Amino acid sequence: MTVLAPAVEAPRRAWLADLPVLAVAVVWGGSYLAAKGITTTHTVVAVLVLRFALVLPVLVVAGWARLRALSPAQLRGAGGLGLVLGGIFLLETYGVVHTSATNAGLIISLTMIFTPLAEAAVRRQAPSTGFLGAAALSVVGVVLLTQGAGFTAPGLGDLLILGAALARTLHVLLMARIEAVQDADSLSLTTVQLGAAVLVFALLATAPAAGDSPWAAAADFGPAEWAGLAFLSVFCTLFAFFVQMWAVRRTSPSRVSLLLGTEPLWAAVAGIAIGGEDPGVLGYAGALLVLVGTAWGRRAVTPATTP
């Protein structure tokens, strides 16, 4: 019994670490439906200000000592990344207003395809045949997904979400190439990025074309809207970040990445089961192809590891 105990306990501990990470993937998948439920074209900027202004003070207090230790170069690098992050959230939130939560969650998953393709282009290395097949399958899936009612031009929301996927790819590449942020503490890096993004949203909120102010939007919120905002702020931001920090120390980054890669599946489940969205026969076929293609693509760029 003493010999078998460690073999039994290790998988158990791994699953204990996996469950919170899987919960993050679930709440991220539900974030598109939640954002769609509380946001209109006139309140996108206001909702973004409220969402991140609620959590930013918590992150500042939690990491104040490490924030003060950042060098000017690290602050500049993180601030620049924050500007890109702000663009991502703007594209995602405007996009989800104009498309379904199912489409948004599945199209954004193309980041997992775009990023290795962009890395291969930067390094001038041809991707593997398997990865190219996965990429083609994912693209066909997105085409079908956006054509549930018949073949038409993709909607504005679909194109905005596609732009957000490309912006996410740019963000990943910049994080890997800005030398100043390579050794920065992850909590501090995230806090500065969110701070820069909130500053962008706050400046945009002063423009007449931005729609309702954060205060006007908050005044019009009912219990359902406040619950949705709390879900986005507390669970999709604070909970998600701290779980990732906790899990990476107890399991492997690859394992965390693969679990978080199930996000588009949960986005589809939330949109269809809770939101009552019906992508149609073509849409269901496209959703399946996107899920298969992105999973295949992750396997094609992830070296095989022993259990």
Coordinates of C-alpha atoms in Angstrom, one line a residue:
M1 CA 0.0 0.0 0.0
T2 CA 2.8 2.4 0.8
V3 CA 4.2 1.9 -2.8
L4 CA 0.9 2.6 -4.5
A5 CA -0.2 5.6 -2.5
P6 CA 2.0 8.2 -4.3
A7 CA 0.8 6.9 -7.7
V8 CA -2.9 7.3 -6.6
E9 CA -2.4 10.7 -5.0
A10 CA -0.5 12.4 -7.8
P11 CA -3.4 12.1 -10.4
R12 CA -5.8 13.2 -7.7
R13 CA -3.7 16.3 -6.9
A14 CA -3.5 17.0 -10.7
W15 CA -7.2 16.9 -11.0
L16 CA -7.7 19.1 -8.0
A17 CA -5.5 21.7 -9.9
D18 CA -7.4 21.0 -13.2
L19 CA -10.9 21.7 -11.9
P20 CA -10.4 25.4 -11.1
V21 CA -8.7 25.9 -14.5
L22 CA -11.6 24.2 -16.2
A23 CA -13.9 26.5 -14.3
V24 CA -12.0 29.4 -15.8
A25 CA -12.6 28.0 -19.3
V26 CA -16.3 27.7 -18.5
V27 CA -16.7 31.2 -17.2
W28 CA -14.7 32.6 -20.1
G29 CA -16.9 30.7 -22.5
G30 CA -19.9 32.3 -20.7
S31 CA -18.4 35.8 -20.9
Y32 CA -19.6 36.3 -24.4
L33 CA -23.2 35.7 -23.5
A34 CA -22.9 37.8 -20.4
A35 CA -21.4 40.7 -22.3
K36 CA -24.1 40.4 -24.9
G37 CA -26.7 40.5 -22.2
I38 CA -25.6 43.8 -20.6
T39 CA -24.2 45.7 -23.6
T40 CA -25.7 47.7 -26.4
T41 CA -24.0 49.7 -29.2
H42 CA -24.4 52.8 -27.0
T43 CA -22.9 51.3 -23.8
V44 CA -19.8 49.3 -25.0
V45 CA -17.2 51.8 -23.7
A46 CA -19.2 52.4 -20.5
V47 CA -19.4 48.7 -19.7
L48 CA -15.7 48.2 -20.3
V49 CA -14.9 51.1 -18.0
L50 CA -17.1 49.7 -15.3
R51 CA -15.9 46.1 -15.8
F52 CA -12.2 46.8 -15.3
A53 CA -12.4 49.8 -13.0
L54 CA -14.1 47.4 -10.5
V55 CA -11.2 45.0 -10.4
L56 CA -8.2 47.2 -11.0
P57 CA -8.0 48.5 -7.4
V58 CA -7.9 44.9 -6.1
L59 CA -5.0 44.0 -8.4
V60 CA -3.1 47.2 -7.4
V61 CA -3.5 46.5 -3.7
A62 CA -2.6 42.8 -4.1
G63 CA 0.6 43.5 -6.0
W64 CA 1.6 47.0 -4.8
A65 CA 5.1 46.0 -3.7
R66 CA 5.9 44.3 -7.0
L67 CA 4.3 47.2 -9.0
R68 CA 6.7 49.6 -7.3
A69 CA 9.6 47.4 -8.3
L70 CA 8.9 47.6 -12.0
S71 CA 11.5 49.5 -14.0
P72 CA 10.6 52.4 -16.3
A73 CA 11.3 50.2 -19.3
Q74 CA 9.0 47.5 -17.9
L75 CA 6.2 50.0 -17.3
R76 CA 6.5 51.3 -20.9
G77 CA 6.4 47.8 -22.3
A78 CA 3.4 46.8 -20.2
G79 CA 1.7 50.1 -21.0
G80 CA 2.1 49.5 -24.8
L81 CA 0.7 46.0 -24.4
G82 CA -2.2 47.5 -22.5
L83 CA -3.0 49.7 -25.5
V84 CA -3.3 46.5 -27.7
L85 CA -5.3 44.8 -25.0
G86 CA -7.7 47.7 -24.9
G87 CA -8.2 47.4 -28.7
I88 CA -8.9 43.6 -28.2
F89 CA -11.6 44.3 -25.7
L90 CA -13.2 47.0 -27.8
L91 CA -13.3 44.7 -30.9
E92 CA -14.6 41.8 -28.9
T93 CA -17.3 43.8 -27.1
Y94 CA -18.5 45.7 -30.2
G95 CA -18.4 42.4 -32.1
V96 CA -20.5 40.4 -29.6
V97 CA -23.2 43.1 -29.7
H98 CA -23.5 42.5 -33.5
T99 CA -23.2 38.7 -33.6
S100 CA -24.2 35.7 -31.5
A101 CA -22.3 34.6 -28.4
T102 CA -21.7 31.2 -30.1
N103 CA -20.1 32.8 -33.1
A104 CA -18.0 35.1 -31.0
G105 CA -16.6 32.4 -28.8
L106 CA -15.8 30.1 -31.7
I107 CA -14.3 32.7 -34.1
I108 CA -12.1 34.1 -31.3
S109 CA -10.6 30.6 -30.9
L110 CA -8.9 31.1 -34.3
T111 CA -6.2 32.9 -32.2
M112 CA -4.9 29.4 -31.5
I113 CA -4.4 29.0 -35.3
F114 CA -3.3 32.6 -36.2
T115 CA -0.6 32.7 -33.5
P116 CA 1.5 29.8 -34.7
L117 CA 1.1 30.9 -38.3
A118 CA 2.3 34.4 -37.4
E119 CA 5.3 32.9 -35.4
A120 CA 6.2 30.8 -38.4
A121 CA 6.1 33.8 -40.6
V122 CA 8.3 35.9 -38.3
R123 CA 10.8 33.0 -37.9
R124 CA 10.6 32.2 -41.6
Q125 CA 9.8 28.6 -40.8
A126 CA 7.1 26.7 -42.7
P127 CA 4.4 25.2 -40.4
S128 CA 3.9 21.5 -40.4
T129 CA 1.5 19.9 -42.9
G130 CA -0.7 18.8 -40.0
F131 CA -1.0 22.3 -38.7
L132 CA -1.9 23.7 -42.1
G133 CA -4.6 21.1 -42.3
A134 CA -5.9 22.1 -38.9
A135 CA -5.9 25.8 -40.0
A136 CA -7.8 25.0 -43.2
L137 CA -10.4 23.0 -41.3
S138 CA -10.9 25.8 -38.8
V139 CA -11.3 28.4 -41.5
V140 CA -13.9 26.3 -43.3
G141 CA -15.6 25.9 -40.0
V142 CA -15.8 29.6 -39.4
V143 CA -17.2 30.1 -42.9
L144 CA -20.0 27.6 -42.2
L145 CA -20.6 28.9 -38.7
T146 CA -21.4 32.4 -40.0
Q147 CA -23.7 31.1 -42.7
G148 CA -26.3 29.3 -40.6
A149 CA -29.2 30.8 -42.6
G150 CA -27.5 30.3 -46.0
F151 CA -24.4 31.6 -47.7
T152 CA -24.2 35.4 -47.3
A153 CA -21.5 37.9 -46.4
P154 CA -20.2 37.6 -42.8
G155 CA -21.9 40.1 -40.5
L156 CA -20.2 43.1 -39.0
G157 CA -20.0 41.4 -35.6
D158 CA -18.3 38.3 -37.1
L159 CA -15.7 40.5 -38.8
L160 CA -15.0 42.5 -35.6
I161 CA -14.5 39.3 -33.6
L162 CA -12.1 38.1 -36.4
G163 CA -10.2 41.4 -36.0
A164 CA -10.1 40.7 -32.2
A165 CA -8.6 37.3 -32.9
L166 CA -5.9 38.9 -35.1
A167 CA -5.3 41.5 -32.3
R168 CA -4.9 38.8 -29.7
T169 CA -2.3 37.2 -32.0
L170 CA -0.4 40.5 -32.2
H171 CA -0.6 40.8 -28.4
V172 CA 1.0 37.4 -27.9
L173 CA 3.8 38.1 -30.4
L174 CA 4.5 41.4 -28.7
M175 CA 4.6 39.8 -25.3
A176 CA 7.2 37.4 -26.6
R177 CA 9.3 40.0 -28.3
I178 CA 9.3 43.0 -25.9
E179 CA 12.5 42.3 -23.9
A180 CA 11.6 44.6 -21.1
V181 CA 8.6 42.6 -20.0
Q182 CA 10.2 39.2 -20.2
D183 CA 11.2 39.1 -16.5
A184 CA 8.3 41.2 -15.2
D185 CA 6.1 39.7 -12.5
S186 CA 2.9 38.4 -14.1
L187 CA 0.6 40.1 -11.6
S188 CA 2.3 43.5 -12.1
L189 CA 2.3 43.1 -15.9
T190 CA -1.4 42.3 -16.0
T191 CA -2.2 45.2 -13.6
V192 CA -0.3 47.8 -15.8
Q193 CA -1.9 46.4 -18.9
L194 CA -5.4 46.7 -17.5
G195 CA -4.6 50.1 -16.2
A196 CA -3.6 51.3 -19.6
A197 CA -6.7 49.7 -21.2
V198 CA -9.0 51.4 -18.6
L199 CA -7.3 54.7 -19.3
V200 CA -8.1 54.3 -23.1
F201 CA -11.7 53.4 -22.3
A202 CA -12.0 56.4 -19.9
L203 CA -10.7 58.8 -22.5
L204 CA -13.0 57.3 -25.2
A205 CA -16.0 57.6 -22.8
T206 CA -15.5 61.4 -22.9
A207 CA -16.1 61.5 -26.6
P208 CA -19.8 62.3 -27.7
A209 CA -19.7 59.4 -30.2
A210 CA -18.9 56.9 -27.5
G211 CA -22.5 56.7 -26.3
D212 CA -23.6 56.6 -22.7
S213 CA -21.2 57.6 -20.0
P214 CA -20.3 54.9 -17.4
W215 CA -22.4 56.7 -14.8
A216 CA -25.5 56.9 -17.1
A217 CA -25.1 53.2 -18.0
A218 CA -24.7 52.2 -14.3
A219 CA -27.8 54.2 -13.4
D220 CA -29.8 52.3 -15.9
F221 CA -28.6 48.9 -14.8
G222 CA -31.1 46.6 -13.1
P223 CA -30.3 43.5 -10.9
A224 CA -29.7 41.3 -14.0
E225 CA -27.2 43.8 -15.5
W226 CA -25.3 44.2 -12.3
A227 CA -25.1 40.4 -11.9
G228 CA -23.7 40.2 -15.5
L229 CA -21.2 42.9 -14.8
A230 CA -20.1 41.2 -11.5
F231 CA -19.7 37.9 -13.4
L232 CA -17.5 39.6 -16.0
S233 CA -15.4 41.5 -13.4
V234 CA -15.1 39.0 -10.5
F235 CA -15.2 35.7 -12.2
C236 CA -13.9 36.3 -15.8
T237 CA -11.1 38.7 -14.6
L238 CA -10.1 38.4 -10.9
F239 CA -11.0 34.7 -10.4
A240 CA -9.5 33.7 -13.8
F241 CA -6.2 35.5 -13.3
F242 CA -5.5 34.2 -9.8
V243 CA -6.5 30.7 -10.7
Q244 CA -4.0 30.7 -13.6
M245 CA -1.3 31.9 -11.3
W246 CA -2.1 29.3 -8.7
A247 CA -2.5 26.4 -11.2
V248 CA 0.7 27.0 -13.2
R249 CA 2.7 26.5 -9.9
R250 CA 0.9 23.2 -9.2
T251 CA 0.7 21.7 -12.7
S252 CA 2.3 22.4 -16.1
P253 CA 1.8 25.4 -18.3
S254 CA 0.9 23.1 -21.2
R255 CA -1.8 21.4 -19.1
V256 CA -3.3 24.8 -18.2
S257 CA -3.2 25.9 -21.8
L258 CA -5.0 22.8 -23.0
L259 CA -7.7 23.1 -20.4
L260 CA -8.2 26.8 -21.2
G261 CA -8.4 25.8 -24.9
T262 CA -11.8 24.3 -24.2
E263 CA -13.2 27.9 -23.9
P264 CA -14.9 27.9 -27.4
L265 CA -16.7 24.7 -26.5
W266 CA -18.2 26.4 -23.4
A267 CA -19.1 29.5 -25.4
A268 CA -21.1 27.4 -27.8
V269 CA -22.8 25.5 -24.9
A270 CA -23.7 28.8 -23.2
G271 CA -25.0 30.5 -26.4
I272 CA -27.1 27.5 -27.5
A273 CA -28.3 26.0 -24.2
I274 CA -28.7 29.3 -22.2
G275 CA -29.0 32.0 -24.8
G276 CA -31.3 30.0 -27.0
E277 CA -29.2 30.7 -30.1
D278 CA -29.7 28.4 -33.1
P279 CA -26.8 28.5 -35.6
G280 CA -28.7 26.1 -38.0
V281 CA -27.4 22.9 -39.6
L282 CA -24.5 24.7 -41.4
G283 CA -23.7 26.5 -38.2
Y284 CA -23.5 23.3 -36.1
A285 CA -21.3 21.7 -38.7
G286 CA -19.1 24.8 -38.7
A287 CA -18.9 24.8 -34.9
L288 CA -17.8 21.2 -34.9
L289 CA -15.1 21.9 -37.5
V290 CA -13.8 24.9 -35.5
L291 CA -13.5 22.8 -32.4
V292 CA -11.8 19.9 -34.2
G293 CA -9.5 22.2 -36.1
T294 CA -8.3 24.2 -33.1
A295 CA -7.8 21.1 -31.0
W296 CA -5.9 19.5 -33.9
G297 CA -3.9 22.7 -34.3
R298 CA -2.9 22.8 -30.6
R299 CA -1.7 19.2 -30.8
A300 CA 0.3 19.9 -34.0
V301 CA 2.3 22.7 -32.3
T302 CA 2.6 21.1 -28.8
P303 CA 5.4 18.6 -28.5
A304 CA 4.4 15.2 -27.1
T305 CA 5.0 14.9 -23.4
T306 CA 4.8 11.9 -21.1
P307 CA 1.8 11.8 -18.7

